[in-house]
Coordinates of C-alpha atoms in Angstrom, one line a residue:
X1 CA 63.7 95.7 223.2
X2 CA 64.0 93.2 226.2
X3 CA 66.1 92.7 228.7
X4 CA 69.0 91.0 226.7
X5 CA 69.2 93.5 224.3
X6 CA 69.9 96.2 226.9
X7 CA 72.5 93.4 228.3
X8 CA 74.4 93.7 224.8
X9 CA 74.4 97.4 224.6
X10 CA 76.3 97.8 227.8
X11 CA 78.7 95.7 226.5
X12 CA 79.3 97.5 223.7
X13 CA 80.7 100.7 225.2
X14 CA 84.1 101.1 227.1
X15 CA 83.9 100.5 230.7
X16 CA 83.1 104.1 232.2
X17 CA 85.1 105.6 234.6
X18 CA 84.4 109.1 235.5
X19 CA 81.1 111.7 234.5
X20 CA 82.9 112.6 231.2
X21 CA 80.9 113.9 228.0
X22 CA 82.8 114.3 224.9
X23 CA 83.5 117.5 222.8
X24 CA 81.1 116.6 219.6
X25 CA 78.6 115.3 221.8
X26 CA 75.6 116.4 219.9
X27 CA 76.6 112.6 218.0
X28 CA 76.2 110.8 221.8
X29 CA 72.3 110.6 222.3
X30 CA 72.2 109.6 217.7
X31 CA 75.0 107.2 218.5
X32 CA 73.1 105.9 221.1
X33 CA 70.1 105.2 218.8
X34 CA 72.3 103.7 216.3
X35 CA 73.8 101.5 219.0
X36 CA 70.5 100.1 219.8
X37 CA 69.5 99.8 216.4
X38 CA 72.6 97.3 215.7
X39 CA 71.8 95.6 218.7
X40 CA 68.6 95.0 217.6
X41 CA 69.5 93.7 214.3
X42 CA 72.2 91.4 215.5
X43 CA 72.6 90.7 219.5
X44 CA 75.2 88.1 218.8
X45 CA 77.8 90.5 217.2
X46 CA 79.7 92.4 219.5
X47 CA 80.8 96.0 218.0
X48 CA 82.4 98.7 219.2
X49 CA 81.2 102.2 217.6
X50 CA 83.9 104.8 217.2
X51 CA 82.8 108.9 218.0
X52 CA 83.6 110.8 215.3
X53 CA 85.1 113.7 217.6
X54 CA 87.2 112.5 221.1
X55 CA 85.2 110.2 223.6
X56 CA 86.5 109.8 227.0
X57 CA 86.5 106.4 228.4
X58 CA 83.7 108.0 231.2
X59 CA 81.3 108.9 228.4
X60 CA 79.9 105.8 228.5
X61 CA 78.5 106.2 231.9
X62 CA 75.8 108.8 231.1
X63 CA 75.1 106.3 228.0
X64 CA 74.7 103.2 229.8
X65 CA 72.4 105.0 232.3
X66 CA 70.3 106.0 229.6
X67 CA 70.1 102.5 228.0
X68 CA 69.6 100.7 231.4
X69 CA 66.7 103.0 232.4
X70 CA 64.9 102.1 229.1
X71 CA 63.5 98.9 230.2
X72 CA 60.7 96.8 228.5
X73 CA 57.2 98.6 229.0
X74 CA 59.0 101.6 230.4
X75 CA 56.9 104.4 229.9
X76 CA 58.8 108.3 228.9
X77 CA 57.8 111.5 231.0
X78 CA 57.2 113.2 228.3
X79 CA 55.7 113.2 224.9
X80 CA 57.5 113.2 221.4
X81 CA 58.6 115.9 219.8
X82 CA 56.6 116.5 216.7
X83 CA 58.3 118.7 213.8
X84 CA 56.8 120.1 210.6
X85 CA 60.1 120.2 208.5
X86 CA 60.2 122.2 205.4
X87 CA 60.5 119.8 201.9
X88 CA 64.1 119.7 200.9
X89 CA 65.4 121.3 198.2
X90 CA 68.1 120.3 195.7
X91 CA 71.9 119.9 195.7
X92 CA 72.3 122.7 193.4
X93 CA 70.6 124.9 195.9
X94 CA 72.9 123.3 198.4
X95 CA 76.0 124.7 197.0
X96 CA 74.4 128.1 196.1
X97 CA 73.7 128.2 199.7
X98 CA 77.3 126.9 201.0
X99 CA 78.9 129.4 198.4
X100 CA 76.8 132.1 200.1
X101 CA 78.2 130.9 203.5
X102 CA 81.9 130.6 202.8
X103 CA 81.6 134.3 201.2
X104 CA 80.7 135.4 204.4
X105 CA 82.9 133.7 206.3
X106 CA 85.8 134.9 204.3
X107 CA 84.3 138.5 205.6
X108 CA 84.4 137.4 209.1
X109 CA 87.5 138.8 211.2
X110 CA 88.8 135.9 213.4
X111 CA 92.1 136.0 214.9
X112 CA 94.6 133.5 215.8
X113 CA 94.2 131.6 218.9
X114 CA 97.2 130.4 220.3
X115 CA 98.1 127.1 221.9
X116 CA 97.4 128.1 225.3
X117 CA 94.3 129.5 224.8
X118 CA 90.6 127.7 225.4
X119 CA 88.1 128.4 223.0
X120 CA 84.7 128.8 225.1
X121 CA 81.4 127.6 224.1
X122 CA 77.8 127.6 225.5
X123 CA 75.2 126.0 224.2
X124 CA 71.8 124.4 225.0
X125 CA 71.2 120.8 223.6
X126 CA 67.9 118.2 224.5
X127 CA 68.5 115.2 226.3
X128 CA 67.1 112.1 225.2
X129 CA 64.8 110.8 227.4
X130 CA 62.9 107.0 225.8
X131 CA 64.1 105.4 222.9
X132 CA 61.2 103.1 221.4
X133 CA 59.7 105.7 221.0
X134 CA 62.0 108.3 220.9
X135 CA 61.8 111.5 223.3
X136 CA 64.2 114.4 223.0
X137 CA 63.4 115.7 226.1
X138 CA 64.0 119.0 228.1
X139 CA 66.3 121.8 226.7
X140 CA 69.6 121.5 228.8
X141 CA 72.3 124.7 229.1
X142 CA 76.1 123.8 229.1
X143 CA 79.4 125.3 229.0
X144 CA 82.7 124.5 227.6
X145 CA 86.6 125.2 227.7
X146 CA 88.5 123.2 224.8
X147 CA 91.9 123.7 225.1
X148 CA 93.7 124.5 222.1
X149 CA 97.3 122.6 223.2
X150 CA 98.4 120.9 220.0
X151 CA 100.4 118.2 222.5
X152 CA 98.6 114.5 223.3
X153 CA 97.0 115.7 226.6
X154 CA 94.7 113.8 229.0
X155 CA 92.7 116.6 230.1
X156 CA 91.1 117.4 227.0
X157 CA 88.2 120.0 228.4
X158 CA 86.6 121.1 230.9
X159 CA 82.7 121.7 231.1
X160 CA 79.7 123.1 233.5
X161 CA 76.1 122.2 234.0
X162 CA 74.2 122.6 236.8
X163 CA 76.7 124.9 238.5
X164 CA 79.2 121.8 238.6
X165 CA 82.3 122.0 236.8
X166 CA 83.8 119.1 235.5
X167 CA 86.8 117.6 233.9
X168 CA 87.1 116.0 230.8
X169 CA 89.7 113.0 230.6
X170 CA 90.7 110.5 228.1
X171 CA 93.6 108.5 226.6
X172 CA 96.4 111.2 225.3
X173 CA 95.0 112.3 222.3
X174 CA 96.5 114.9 220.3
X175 CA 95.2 117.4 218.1
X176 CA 93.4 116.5 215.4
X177 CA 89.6 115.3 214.2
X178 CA 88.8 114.3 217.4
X179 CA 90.1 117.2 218.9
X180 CA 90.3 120.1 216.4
X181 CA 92.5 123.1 217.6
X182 CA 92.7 126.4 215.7
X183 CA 95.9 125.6 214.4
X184 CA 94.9 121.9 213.5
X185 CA 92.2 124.0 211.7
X186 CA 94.4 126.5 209.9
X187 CA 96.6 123.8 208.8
X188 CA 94.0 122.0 206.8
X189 CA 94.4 122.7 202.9
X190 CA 92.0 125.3 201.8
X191 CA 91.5 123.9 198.3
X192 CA 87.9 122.6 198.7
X193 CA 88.3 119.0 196.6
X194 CA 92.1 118.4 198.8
X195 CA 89.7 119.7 202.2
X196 CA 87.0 117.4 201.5
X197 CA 89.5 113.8 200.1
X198 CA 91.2 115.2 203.6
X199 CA 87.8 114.8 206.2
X200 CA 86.4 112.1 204.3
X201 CA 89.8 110.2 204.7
X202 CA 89.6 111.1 208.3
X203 CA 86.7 110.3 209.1
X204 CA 86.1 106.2 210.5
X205 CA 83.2 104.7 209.7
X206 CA 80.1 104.2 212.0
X207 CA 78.7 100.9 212.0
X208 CA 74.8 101.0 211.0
X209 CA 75.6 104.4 209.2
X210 CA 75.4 105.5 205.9
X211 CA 79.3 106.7 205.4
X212 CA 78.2 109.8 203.3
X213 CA 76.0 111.1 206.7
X214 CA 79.1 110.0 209.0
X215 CA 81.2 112.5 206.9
X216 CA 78.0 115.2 206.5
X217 CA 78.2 115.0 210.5
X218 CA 82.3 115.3 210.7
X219 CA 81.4 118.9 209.1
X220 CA 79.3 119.3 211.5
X221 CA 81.3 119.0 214.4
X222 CA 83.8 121.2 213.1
X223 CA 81.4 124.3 212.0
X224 CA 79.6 123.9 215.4
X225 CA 82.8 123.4 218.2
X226 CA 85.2 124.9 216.8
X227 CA 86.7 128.7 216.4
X228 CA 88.8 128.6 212.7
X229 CA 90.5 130.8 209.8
X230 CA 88.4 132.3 208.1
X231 CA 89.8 130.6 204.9
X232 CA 89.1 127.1 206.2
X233 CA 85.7 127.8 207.5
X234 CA 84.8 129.2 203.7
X235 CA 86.7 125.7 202.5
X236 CA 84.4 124.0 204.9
X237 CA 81.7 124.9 203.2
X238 CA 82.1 124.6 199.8
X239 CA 83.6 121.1 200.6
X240 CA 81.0 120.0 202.2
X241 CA 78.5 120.7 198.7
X242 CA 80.9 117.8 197.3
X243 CA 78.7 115.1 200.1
X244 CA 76.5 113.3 197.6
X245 CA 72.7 113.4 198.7
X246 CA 73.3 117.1 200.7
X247 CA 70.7 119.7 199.9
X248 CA 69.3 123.1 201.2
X249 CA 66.3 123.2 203.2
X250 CA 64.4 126.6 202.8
X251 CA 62.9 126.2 206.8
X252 CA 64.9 125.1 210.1
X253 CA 65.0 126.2 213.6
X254 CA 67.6 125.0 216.3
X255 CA 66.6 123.7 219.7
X256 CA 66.2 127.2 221.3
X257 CA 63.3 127.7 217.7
X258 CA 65.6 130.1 216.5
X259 CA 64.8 129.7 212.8
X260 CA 66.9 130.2 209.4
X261 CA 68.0 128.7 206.3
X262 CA 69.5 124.7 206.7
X263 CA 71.8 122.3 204.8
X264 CA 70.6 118.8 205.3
X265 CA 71.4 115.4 204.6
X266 CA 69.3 112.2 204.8
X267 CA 70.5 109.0 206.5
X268 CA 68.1 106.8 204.6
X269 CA 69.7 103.6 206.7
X270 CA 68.1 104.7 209.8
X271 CA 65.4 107.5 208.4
X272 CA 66.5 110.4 210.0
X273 CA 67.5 113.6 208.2
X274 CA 70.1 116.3 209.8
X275 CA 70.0 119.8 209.3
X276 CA 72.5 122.7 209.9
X277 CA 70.7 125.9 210.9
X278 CA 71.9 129.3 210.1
X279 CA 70.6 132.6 210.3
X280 CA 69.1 134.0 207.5
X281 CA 70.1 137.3 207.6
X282 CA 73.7 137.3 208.9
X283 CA 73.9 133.8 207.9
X284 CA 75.9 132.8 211.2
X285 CA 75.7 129.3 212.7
X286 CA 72.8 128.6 214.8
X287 CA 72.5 125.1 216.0
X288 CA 71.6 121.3 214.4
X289 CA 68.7 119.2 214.5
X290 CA 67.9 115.7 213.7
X291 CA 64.4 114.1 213.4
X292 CA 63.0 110.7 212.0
X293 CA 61.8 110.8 208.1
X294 CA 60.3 107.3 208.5
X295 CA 57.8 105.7 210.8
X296 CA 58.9 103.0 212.5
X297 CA 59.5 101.8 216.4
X298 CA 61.3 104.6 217.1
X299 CA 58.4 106.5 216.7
X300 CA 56.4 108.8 213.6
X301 CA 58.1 110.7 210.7
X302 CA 58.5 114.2 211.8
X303 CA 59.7 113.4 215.8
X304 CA 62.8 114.9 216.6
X305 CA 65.7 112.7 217.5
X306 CA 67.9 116.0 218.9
X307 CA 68.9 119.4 218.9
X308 CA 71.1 121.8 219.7
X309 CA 71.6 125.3 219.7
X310 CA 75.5 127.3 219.9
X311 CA 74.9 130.3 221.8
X312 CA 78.5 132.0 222.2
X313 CA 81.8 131.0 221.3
X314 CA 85.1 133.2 222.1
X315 CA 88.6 132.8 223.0
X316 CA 89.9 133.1 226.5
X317 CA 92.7 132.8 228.4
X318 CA 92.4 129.8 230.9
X319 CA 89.5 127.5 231.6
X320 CA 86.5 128.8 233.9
X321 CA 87.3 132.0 232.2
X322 CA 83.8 133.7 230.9
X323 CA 84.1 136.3 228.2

């Protein structure tokens, strides 16, 4: 990737304007890749990608100084990130296994959330580092207060790394896909064909991504971000079996190598397979992953594109507030 191509990335994201990250940001470092792979395909087309969750107008300016550090010959500071993933099952194991997980979650004992409440989450996610070829990078820890205000608002969260808390500000959005509340949540139909018609209508399409895994990964936002009814969360998952080419995986770990069962789809477009991790025995949420399937530029089948893994979530009263 040369100069020019770097040149055209830039322009394809919004003009950045303060150190924002968005909610689903486990999508910003794949979107990323994807970005560059378009580019790469076609420099003189000039597309705009749209986030499946909200993203600020000052996301960009972590992204761009990503891209722009990635220069011709540029060599990574560290090495890939090799995987042995587990061979993927079948889609009939899939929805054994997402029947399993909505049974439990219509045993869980969540409680309504009200509108001005924050639902709190920590997590630990890599941070891409090179992109031809790719390097996840170091594990980072982060915090976040999503406010649960159903109203367009500006200030759609606040987050902390490093010690440094900082404010998350976009165009007024309300609540909705790209910023799920509770009640949002608990006002989606529970009927798993009516939930999934509902996401998959949604959801906008990712350019230089299969639609099926753009969908697979609005799921995926919601089950990781989010605090819900324990009716939606079972719909969740029984709507998701209904994403052609989703399947069980018997092996996964998150990005802490916390390991369990997984639900995975393959984006066969840009060879990279995503998995949702949970734990085996309690069959709680643990975290998503993402690595290549293919060889290519980006680097061998088996390296991992990203991870994550959710380490708390709760409900508290104001932002900064730690349970």
């Amino acid at each position: 990737m040369n100069t020019d191509d770097h040149q055209e990335i830039a322009r394809l994201l919004p003009t950045p304007a303060e150190r924002d990250l968005p909610t689903g940001r486990h999508r910003h470092h794949r979107e990323l890749l994807m970005r560059t792979i378009e580019a790469d395909r076609s420099r003189a087309r000039r597309r705009l990608l749209r986030p499946p969750l909200l993203l600020p107008l000052a996301a960009a300016a972590m992204v761009v100084a990503v891209v722009l550090t990635v220069m011709p010959g540029a060599r990574p500071e560290s090495s890939p990130t090799r995987i042995t993933p587990a061979a993927p099952g079948t889609a009939q194991g899939a929805a054994v296994l997402l029947d399993r997980l909505a049974a439990g979650a219509l045993s869980s004992h969540t409680g309504p959330v009200r509108d001005d409440q924050y639902v709190y989450v920590r997590s630990m996610a890599t941070r891409t580092e090179h992109l031809k070829p790719v390097v996840a990078g170091a594990l980072k820890e982060r915090e976040d207060w999503n406010p649960q205000d159903p109203r367009p608002i500006k200030e759609t969260g606040l987050f902390r790394e490093d010690g440094t808390f900082v404010p998350i500000h976009s165009e007024p959005t309300p609540a909705g896909i790209r910023r799920p509340t509770y009640a949002w949540l608990a006002s989606l139909p529970t009927e798993p064909g009516a939930l999934y018609q509902r996401i998959r209508q949604e959801t906008h399409p990712v350019n230089g991504q299969d639609f099926d895994q753009t969908v697979f990964e609005s799921f995926g936002n919601l089950l990781s971000y989010t605090v819900m009814p324990p009716a939606t969360q079972a719909a969740l998952y029984r709507a998701a079996a209904r994403i052609p080419g989703v399947v069980e995986v018997p092996a996964g770990a998150d990005a802490t190598g916390r390991t369990g069962l997984a639900i995975a789809r393959e984006d066969r477009q840009l060879g990279q397979r995503t998995e949702w991790v949970f734990d085996k025995t309690t069959l709680a949420f643990l975290g998503l992953r993402t690595y290549l399937t293919t060889t290519s530029e980006w680097g061998e089948a088996g390296t991992l594109v990203w991870a994550n893994a959710i380490l708390e979530r709760a409900v508290v009263d104001r932002p900064r507030q730690v349970p």
